[in-house]
Coordinates of C-alpha atoms in Angstrom, one line a residue:
Chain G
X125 CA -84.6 72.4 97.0
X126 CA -82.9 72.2 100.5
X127 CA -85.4 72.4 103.3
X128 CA -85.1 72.1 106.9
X129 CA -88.4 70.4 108.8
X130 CA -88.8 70.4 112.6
X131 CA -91.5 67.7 113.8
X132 CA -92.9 69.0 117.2
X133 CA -96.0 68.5 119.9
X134 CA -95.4 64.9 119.4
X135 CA -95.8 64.1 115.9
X136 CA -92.2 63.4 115.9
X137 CA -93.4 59.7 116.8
X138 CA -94.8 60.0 113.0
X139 CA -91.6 60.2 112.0
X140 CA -89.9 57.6 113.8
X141 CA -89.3 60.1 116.8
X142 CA -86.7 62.3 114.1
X143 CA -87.5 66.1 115.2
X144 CA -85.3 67.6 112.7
X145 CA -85.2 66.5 109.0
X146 CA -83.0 67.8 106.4
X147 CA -84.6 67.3 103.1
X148 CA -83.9 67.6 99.2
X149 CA -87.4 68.0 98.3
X150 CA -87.9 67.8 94.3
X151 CA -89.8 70.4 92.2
X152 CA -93.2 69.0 90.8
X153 CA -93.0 67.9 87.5
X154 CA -93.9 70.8 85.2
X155 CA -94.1 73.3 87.8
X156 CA -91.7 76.3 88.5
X157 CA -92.2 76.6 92.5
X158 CA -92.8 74.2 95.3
X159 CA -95.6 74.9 97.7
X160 CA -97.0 73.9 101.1
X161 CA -99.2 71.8 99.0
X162 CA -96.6 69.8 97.6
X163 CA -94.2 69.8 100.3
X164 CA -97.4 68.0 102.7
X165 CA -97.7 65.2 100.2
X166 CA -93.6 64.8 99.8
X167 CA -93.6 64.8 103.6
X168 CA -96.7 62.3 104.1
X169 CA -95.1 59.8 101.2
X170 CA -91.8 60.3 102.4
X171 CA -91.2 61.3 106.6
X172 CA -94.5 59.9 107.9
X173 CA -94.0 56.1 108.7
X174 CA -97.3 55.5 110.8
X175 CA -101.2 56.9 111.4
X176 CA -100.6 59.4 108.6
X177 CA -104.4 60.7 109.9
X178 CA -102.6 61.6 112.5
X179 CA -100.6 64.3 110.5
X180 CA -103.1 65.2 107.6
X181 CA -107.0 65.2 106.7
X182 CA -107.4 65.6 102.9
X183 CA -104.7 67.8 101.2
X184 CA -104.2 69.9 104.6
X185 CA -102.8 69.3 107.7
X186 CA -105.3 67.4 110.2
X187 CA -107.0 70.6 112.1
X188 CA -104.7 71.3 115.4
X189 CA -101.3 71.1 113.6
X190 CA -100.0 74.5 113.5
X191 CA -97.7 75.4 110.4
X192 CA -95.0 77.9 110.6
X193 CA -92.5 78.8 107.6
X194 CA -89.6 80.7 108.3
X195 CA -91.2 81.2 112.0
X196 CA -93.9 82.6 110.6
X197 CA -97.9 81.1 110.6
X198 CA -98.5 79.8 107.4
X199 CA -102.0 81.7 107.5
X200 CA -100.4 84.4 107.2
X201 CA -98.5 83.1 103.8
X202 CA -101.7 81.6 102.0
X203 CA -101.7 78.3 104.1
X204 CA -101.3 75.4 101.4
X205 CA -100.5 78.0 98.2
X206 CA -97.7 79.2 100.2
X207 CA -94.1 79.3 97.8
X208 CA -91.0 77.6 99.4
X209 CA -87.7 78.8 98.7
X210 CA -84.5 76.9 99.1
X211 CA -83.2 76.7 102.8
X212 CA -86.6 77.5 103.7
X213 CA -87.4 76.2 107.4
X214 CA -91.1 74.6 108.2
X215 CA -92.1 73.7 111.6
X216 CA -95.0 71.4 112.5
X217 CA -96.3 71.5 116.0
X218 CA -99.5 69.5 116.8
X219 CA -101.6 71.2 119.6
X220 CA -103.3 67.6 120.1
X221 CA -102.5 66.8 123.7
X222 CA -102.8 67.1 127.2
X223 CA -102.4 70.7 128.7
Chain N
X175 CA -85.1 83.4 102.8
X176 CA -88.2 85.8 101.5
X177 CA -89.2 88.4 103.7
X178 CA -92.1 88.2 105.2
X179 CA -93.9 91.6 103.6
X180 CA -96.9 91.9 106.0
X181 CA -96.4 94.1 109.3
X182 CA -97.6 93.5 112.4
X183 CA -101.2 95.7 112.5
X184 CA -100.5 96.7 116.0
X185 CA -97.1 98.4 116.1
X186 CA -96.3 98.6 112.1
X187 CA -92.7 98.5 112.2
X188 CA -92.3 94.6 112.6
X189 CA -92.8 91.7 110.6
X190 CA -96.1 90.1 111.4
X191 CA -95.3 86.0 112.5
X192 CA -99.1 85.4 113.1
X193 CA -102.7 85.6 112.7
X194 CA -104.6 85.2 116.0
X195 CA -107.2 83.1 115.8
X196 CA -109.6 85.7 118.5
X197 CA -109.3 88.6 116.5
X198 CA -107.6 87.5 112.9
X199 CA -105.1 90.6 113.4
X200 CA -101.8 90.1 112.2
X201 CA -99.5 90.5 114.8
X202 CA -95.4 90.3 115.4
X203 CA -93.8 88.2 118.0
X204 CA -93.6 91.2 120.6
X205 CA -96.9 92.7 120.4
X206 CA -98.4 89.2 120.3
X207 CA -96.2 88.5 124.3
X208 CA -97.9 91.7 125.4
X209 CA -101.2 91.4 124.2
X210 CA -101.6 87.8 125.3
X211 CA -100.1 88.5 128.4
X212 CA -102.3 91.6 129.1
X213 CA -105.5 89.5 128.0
X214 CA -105.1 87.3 130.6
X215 CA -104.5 90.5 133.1
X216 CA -107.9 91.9 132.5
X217 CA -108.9 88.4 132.6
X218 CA -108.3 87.9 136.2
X219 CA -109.0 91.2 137.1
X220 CA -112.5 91.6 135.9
X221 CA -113.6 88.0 137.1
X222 CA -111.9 88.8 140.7
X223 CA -109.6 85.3 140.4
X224 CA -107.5 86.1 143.2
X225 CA -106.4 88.2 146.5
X226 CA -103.3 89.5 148.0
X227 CA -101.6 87.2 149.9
X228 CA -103.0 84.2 148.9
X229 CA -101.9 80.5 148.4
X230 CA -102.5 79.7 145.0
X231 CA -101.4 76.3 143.8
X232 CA -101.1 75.6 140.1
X233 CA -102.3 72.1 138.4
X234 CA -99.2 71.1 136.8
X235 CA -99.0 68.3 134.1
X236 CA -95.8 69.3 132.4
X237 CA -98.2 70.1 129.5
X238 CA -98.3 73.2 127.3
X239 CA -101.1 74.8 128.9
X240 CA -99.7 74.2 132.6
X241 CA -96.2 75.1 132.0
X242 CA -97.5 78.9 130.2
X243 CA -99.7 79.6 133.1
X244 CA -97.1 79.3 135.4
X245 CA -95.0 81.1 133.2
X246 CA -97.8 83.6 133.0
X247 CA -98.7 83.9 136.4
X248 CA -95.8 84.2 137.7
X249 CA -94.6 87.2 135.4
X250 CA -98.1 88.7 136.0
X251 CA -97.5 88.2 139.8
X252 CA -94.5 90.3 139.6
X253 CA -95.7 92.4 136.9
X254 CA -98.8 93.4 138.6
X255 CA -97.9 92.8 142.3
X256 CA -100.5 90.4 142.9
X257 CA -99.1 89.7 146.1
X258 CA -99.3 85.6 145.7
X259 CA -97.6 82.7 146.8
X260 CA -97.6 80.5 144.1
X261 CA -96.9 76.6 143.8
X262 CA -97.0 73.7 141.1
X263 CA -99.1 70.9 142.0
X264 CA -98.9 67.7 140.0
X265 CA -100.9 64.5 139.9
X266 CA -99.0 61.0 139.2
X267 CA -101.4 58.6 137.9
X268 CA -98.8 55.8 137.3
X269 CA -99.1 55.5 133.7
X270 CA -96.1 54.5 132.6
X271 CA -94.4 56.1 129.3
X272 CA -96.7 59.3 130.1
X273 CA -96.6 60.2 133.3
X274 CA -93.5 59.5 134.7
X275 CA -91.7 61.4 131.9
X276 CA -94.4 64.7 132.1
X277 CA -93.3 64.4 135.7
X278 CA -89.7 65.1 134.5
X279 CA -91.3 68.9 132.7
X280 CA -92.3 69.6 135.9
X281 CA -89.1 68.9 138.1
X282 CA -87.6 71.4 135.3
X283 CA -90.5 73.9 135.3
X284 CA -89.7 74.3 139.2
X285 CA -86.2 75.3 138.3
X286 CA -86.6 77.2 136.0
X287 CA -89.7 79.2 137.2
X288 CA -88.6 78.8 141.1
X289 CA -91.8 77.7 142.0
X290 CA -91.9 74.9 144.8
X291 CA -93.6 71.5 143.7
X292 CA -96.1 68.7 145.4
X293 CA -96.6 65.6 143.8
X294 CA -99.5 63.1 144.9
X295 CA -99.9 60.1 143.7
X296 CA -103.2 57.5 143.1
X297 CA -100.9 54.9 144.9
X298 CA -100.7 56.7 147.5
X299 CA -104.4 58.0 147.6
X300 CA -106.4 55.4 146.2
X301 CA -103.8 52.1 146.1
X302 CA -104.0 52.0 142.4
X303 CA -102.3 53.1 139.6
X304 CA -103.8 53.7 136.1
X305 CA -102.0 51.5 135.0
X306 CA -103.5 48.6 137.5
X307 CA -106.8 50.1 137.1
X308 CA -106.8 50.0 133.0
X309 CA -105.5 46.3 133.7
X310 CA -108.5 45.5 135.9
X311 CA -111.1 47.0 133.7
X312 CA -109.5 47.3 130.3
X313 CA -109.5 50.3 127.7
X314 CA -113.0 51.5 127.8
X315 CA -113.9 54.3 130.6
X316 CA -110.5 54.5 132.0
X317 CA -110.9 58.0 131.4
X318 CA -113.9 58.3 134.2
X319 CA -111.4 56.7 136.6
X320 CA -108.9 59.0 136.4
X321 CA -111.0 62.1 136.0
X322 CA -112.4 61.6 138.9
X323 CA -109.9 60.2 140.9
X324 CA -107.6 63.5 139.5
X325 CA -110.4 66.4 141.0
X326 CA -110.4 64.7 144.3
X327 CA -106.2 63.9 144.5
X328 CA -105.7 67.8 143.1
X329 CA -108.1 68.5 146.5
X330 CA -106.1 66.8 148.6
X331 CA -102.6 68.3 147.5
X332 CA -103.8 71.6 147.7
X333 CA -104.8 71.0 151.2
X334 CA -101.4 69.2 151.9
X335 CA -100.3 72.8 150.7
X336 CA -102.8 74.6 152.2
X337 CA -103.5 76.8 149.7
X338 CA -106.6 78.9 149.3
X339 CA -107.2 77.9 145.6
X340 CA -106.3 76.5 142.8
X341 CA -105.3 77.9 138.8
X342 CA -105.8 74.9 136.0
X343 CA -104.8 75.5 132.8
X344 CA -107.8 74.6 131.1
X345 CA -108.0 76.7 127.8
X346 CA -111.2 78.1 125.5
X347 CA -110.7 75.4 123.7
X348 CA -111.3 72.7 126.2
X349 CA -114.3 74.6 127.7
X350 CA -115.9 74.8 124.1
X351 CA -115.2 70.6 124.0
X352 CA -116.9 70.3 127.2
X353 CA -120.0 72.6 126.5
X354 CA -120.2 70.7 123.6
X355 CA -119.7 67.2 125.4
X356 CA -122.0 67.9 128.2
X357 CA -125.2 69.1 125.3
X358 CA -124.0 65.6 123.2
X359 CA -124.5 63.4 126.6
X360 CA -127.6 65.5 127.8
X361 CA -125.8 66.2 131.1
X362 CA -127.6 69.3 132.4
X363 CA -125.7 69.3 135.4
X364 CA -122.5 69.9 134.0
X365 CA -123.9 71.7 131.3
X366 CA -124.9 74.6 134.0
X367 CA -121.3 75.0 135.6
X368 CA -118.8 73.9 132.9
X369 CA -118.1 77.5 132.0
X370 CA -118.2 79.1 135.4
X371 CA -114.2 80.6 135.7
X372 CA -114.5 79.8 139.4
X373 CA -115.7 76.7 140.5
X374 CA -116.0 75.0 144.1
X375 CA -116.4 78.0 146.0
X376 CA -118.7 76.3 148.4
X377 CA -116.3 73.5 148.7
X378 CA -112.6 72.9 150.4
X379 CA -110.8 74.7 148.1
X380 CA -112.4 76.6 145.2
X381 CA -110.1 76.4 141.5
X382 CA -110.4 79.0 139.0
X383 CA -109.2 78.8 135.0
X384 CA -107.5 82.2 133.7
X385 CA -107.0 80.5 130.5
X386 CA -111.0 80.5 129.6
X387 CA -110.9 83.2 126.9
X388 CA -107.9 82.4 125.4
X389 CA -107.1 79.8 122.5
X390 CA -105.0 76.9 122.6
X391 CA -103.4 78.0 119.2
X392 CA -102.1 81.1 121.0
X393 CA -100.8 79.1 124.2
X394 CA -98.8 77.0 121.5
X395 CA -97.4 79.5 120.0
X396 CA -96.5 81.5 122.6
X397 CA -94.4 78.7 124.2
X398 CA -92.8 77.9 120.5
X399 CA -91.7 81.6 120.4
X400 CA -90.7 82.1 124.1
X401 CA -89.0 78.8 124.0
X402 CA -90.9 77.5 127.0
X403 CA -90.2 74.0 128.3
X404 CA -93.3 71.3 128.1
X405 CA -94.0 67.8 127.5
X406 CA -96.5 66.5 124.5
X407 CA -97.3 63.2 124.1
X408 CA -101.2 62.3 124.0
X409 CA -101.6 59.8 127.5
X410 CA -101.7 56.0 125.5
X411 CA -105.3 55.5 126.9
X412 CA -107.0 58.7 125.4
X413 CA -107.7 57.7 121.7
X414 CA -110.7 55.7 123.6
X415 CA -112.5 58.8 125.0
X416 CA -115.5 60.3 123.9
X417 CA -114.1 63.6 124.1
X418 CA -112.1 63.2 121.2
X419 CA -115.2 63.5 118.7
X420 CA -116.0 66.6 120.8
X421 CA -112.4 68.0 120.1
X422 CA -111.9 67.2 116.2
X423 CA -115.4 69.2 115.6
X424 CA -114.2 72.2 117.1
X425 CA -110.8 71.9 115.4
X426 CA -112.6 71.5 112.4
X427 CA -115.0 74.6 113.2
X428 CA -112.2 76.4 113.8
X429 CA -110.6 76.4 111.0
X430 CA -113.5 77.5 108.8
X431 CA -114.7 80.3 111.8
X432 CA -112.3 80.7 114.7
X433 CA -114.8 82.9 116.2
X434 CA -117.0 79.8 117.3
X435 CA -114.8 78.7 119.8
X436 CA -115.5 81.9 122.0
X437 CA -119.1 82.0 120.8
X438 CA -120.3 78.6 122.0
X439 CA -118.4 79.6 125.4
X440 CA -121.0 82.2 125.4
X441 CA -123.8 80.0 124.5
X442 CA -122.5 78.1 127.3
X443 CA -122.9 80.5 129.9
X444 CA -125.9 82.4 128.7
X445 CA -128.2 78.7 129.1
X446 CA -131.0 78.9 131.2
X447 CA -132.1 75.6 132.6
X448 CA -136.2 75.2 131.8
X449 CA -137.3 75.7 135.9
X450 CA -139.5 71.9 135.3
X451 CA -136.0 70.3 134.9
X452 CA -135.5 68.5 138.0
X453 CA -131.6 69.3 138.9
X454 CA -129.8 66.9 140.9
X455 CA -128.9 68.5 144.4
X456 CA -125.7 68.5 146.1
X457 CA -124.9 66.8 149.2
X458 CA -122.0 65.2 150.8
X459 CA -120.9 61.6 150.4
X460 CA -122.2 59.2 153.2
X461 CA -118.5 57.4 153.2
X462 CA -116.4 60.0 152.7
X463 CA -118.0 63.1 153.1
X464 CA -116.9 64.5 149.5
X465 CA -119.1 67.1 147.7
X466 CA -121.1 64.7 145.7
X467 CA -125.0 64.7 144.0
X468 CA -125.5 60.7 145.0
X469 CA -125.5 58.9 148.5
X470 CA -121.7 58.3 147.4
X471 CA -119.5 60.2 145.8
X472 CA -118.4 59.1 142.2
X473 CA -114.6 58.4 144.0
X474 CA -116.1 56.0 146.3
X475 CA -118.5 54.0 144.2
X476 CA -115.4 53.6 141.9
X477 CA -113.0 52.4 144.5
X478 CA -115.7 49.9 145.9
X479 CA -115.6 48.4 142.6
X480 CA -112.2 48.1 141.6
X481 CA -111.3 46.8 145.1
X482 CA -114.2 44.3 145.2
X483 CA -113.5 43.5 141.3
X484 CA -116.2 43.8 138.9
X485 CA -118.8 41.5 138.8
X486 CA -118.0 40.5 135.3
X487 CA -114.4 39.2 136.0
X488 CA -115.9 37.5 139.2
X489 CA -113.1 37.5 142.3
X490 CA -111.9 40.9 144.0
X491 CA -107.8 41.4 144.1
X492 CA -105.6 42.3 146.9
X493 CA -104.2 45.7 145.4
X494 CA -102.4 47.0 148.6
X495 CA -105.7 47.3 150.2
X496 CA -107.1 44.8 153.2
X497 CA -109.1 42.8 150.7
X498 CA -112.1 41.9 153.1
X499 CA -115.1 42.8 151.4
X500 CA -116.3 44.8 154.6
X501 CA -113.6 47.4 154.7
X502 CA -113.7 50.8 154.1
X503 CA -111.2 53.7 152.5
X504 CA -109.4 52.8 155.9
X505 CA -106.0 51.6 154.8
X506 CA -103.6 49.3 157.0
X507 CA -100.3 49.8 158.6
X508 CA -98.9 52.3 156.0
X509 CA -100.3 55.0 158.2
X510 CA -99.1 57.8 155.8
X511 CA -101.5 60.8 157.4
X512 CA -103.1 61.1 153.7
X513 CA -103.9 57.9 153.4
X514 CA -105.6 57.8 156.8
X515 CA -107.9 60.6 156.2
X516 CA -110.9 59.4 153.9
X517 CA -111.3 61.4 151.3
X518 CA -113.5 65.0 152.1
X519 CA -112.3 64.9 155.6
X520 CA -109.9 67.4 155.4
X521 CA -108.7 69.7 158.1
X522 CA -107.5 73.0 157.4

């Protein structure tokens, strides 16, 4: 699945200061969709090259980072049980800074 | 692409983009710009924040909270007529890799909003950077330093601008940390004025925060959808700070009842100090003559110490300052007329 993630509000330095990442993210094995769930762990093995605390606590995002699919707040979609779709775009902005 | 099947609870027709932490309505992109915007309205309406024809200048970091509420403001000025003259003022601390490129949001945010800007500087206030300072007296407490030297240097631009007040961004968010800061450290002082919306009125120039009541989730996303202009990158010597313990338990609160944010606000300013508490009282600094609760004002007793070099690490340093132990705030030949005033003594 073809996704487009945007890495904003600083956590970009997680990444090696890469905003935008094109991705081929792989189905789970044995499962028929790909969630937020499984897109957080693909990202945190796979984009995140430092303080991965920084970017997650547990299975979620770390609370502060905001998640938006398709421009849209991913509370809105069933946080972590929400279903991705091929050309999908998810943005990750941290709120975790100066004002 | 799916659609997004829930509508905005407000207006119906539109597709909802998200669920506001205040309220947990569902809400599109356009009713969101109006209610947020109207919020902050009422805001500084009902609390009086400002008059016609004042001077307001507005703490500028380059931040996301900064850059909306001049954003905000300034639409709300025209919206509303407010009648105000509004300016960006921003601190440089001199930390390099932060400031310096925060500095560059705020050069753009004058552009683009057409908002003039004042910068002051530490090294030209004080004679030290953060940098020099964090070098003198390494990673712990740096943030004291610059706190304190920040509320007096904010002071002093303003009355290089002579404004009548000033607007910080400082959201519900941050007011909840510091409620929850001052009750962790016992500081009944603090505790009694951290959520007053206007503070200083007794002082030079009184500042006022129209972001109280409103979340830093909804500043975010407001400039993400509004494409608004800001720097983020967390200042290199903040990891240290005990207000970071303060911040991840609200975040964490937060996400199981956003409602607590606002609540503990209200538990702030509904706390009636026990009349036995002895409160300290507030004079004026015998130095400088600053607002302060001691014989000398937090500014002072940190400059004496930086200049004369902590005991610990034995001799003073020459830091741009006459290094004779006798000296005041007095500075030498760079007779800049800020640097010649001491701090407090400020004519307007």
């Amino acid at each position: 699945m073809h996704l487009m993630l945007e890495f904003g509000g600083g956590l970009e330095l997680l990444c090696e200061s890469v905003k935008v990442h094109n991705v081929n993210v792989d189905m789970p094995k044995g499962a028929d969709k790909l969630t937020m769930k499984d897109l957080l762990a693909w990202v945190r093995t796979n984009l995140i090259k430092e303080r991965p605390e920084m970017f997650m606590k547990g299975e979620s995002v770390r609370p502060g980072v905001l998640v938006l699919v398709n421009d849209c707040d991913w509370e809105l979609s069933g946080q972590l049980d929400t279903t991705l779709e091929d050309k999908d775009v998810v943005v990750f902005i941290s709120t975790l800074h100066g004002g | 692409m799916k659609l997004g099947g829930r509508l905005c609870c407000v207006c119906n027709q539109r597709r909802a983009a998200l669920k506001r932490p205040k309220t947990l309505e569902q809400i599109c992109r356009e009713c969101f710009y109006a209610v947020f915007e109207e919020e902050i309205h009422q805001v500084i309406l009902e609390n009086k924040l400002f008059k016609p024809g004042e001077r307001i200048a507005i703490g500028a970091s380059g931040g996301k909270d900064s850059t909306v509420l001049a954003y905000v403001l300034s639409e709300l000025n025209r919206r509303h007529n407010y009648g105000l003259d509004l300016f960006l003022l921003s601190v440089d601390e001199g930390i390099t890799g932060y400031r310096d490129d925060s500095l560059e949001t705020v050069k753009r945010n004058e552009l683009q909003y057409g908002l003039p800007l004042k910068i002051v500087s530490y090294k030209d206030l004080y004679g030290w950077t953060m940098d020099e300072i964090v070098k003198m007296i390494g990673l712990k407490n740096n943030c004291t330093f610059c706190g304190v030297f920040r509320r007096q240097a904010l002071d002093r631009g303003a009355a290089l601008l002579k404004v009548d007040k000033v607007a910080t961004g400082h959201n519900a968010d941050d007011i909840a940390e510091t409620v929850l800061l001052n009750i962790l450290r016992g500081d009944i002082a603090r505790l009694s004025r951290c959520t007053s919306i206007i503070t200083g009125e007794d002082g030079p120039i009184p500042r006022c925060k129209p972001f109280k009541y409103t979340y830093e989730k909804e500043i975010v996303m407001y400039a993400y959808f509004k494409k608004l202009d800001y720097f983020s990158t967390e200042c290199i010597y903040s990891p240290n700070a005990y207000r970071g313990f303060a911040r991840e338990f609200i975040k964490d609160l937060e996400r199981i009842r956003p409602r607590a944010i606002l609540d503990i606000i209200k538990s702030g300013e509904d706390f009636r100090i026990a009349t036995s508490t002895k409160m300290p009282e507030q004079g004026t600094c015998e130095r400088c003559g600053y607002i302060s609760s001691q014989k000398w004002c937090k500014a002072c007793v940190l400059l004496e110490g930086l200049n004369r070099g902590l005991p610990k690490l034995g001799i003073g340093r020459n830091q741009g300052l006459n290094s004779d132990a006798k000296k005041d705030i007095k500075k030498d030949d760079r007779t800049k007329s800020i640097e010649s005033k001491q701090c407090g003594s400020l004519e307007f």
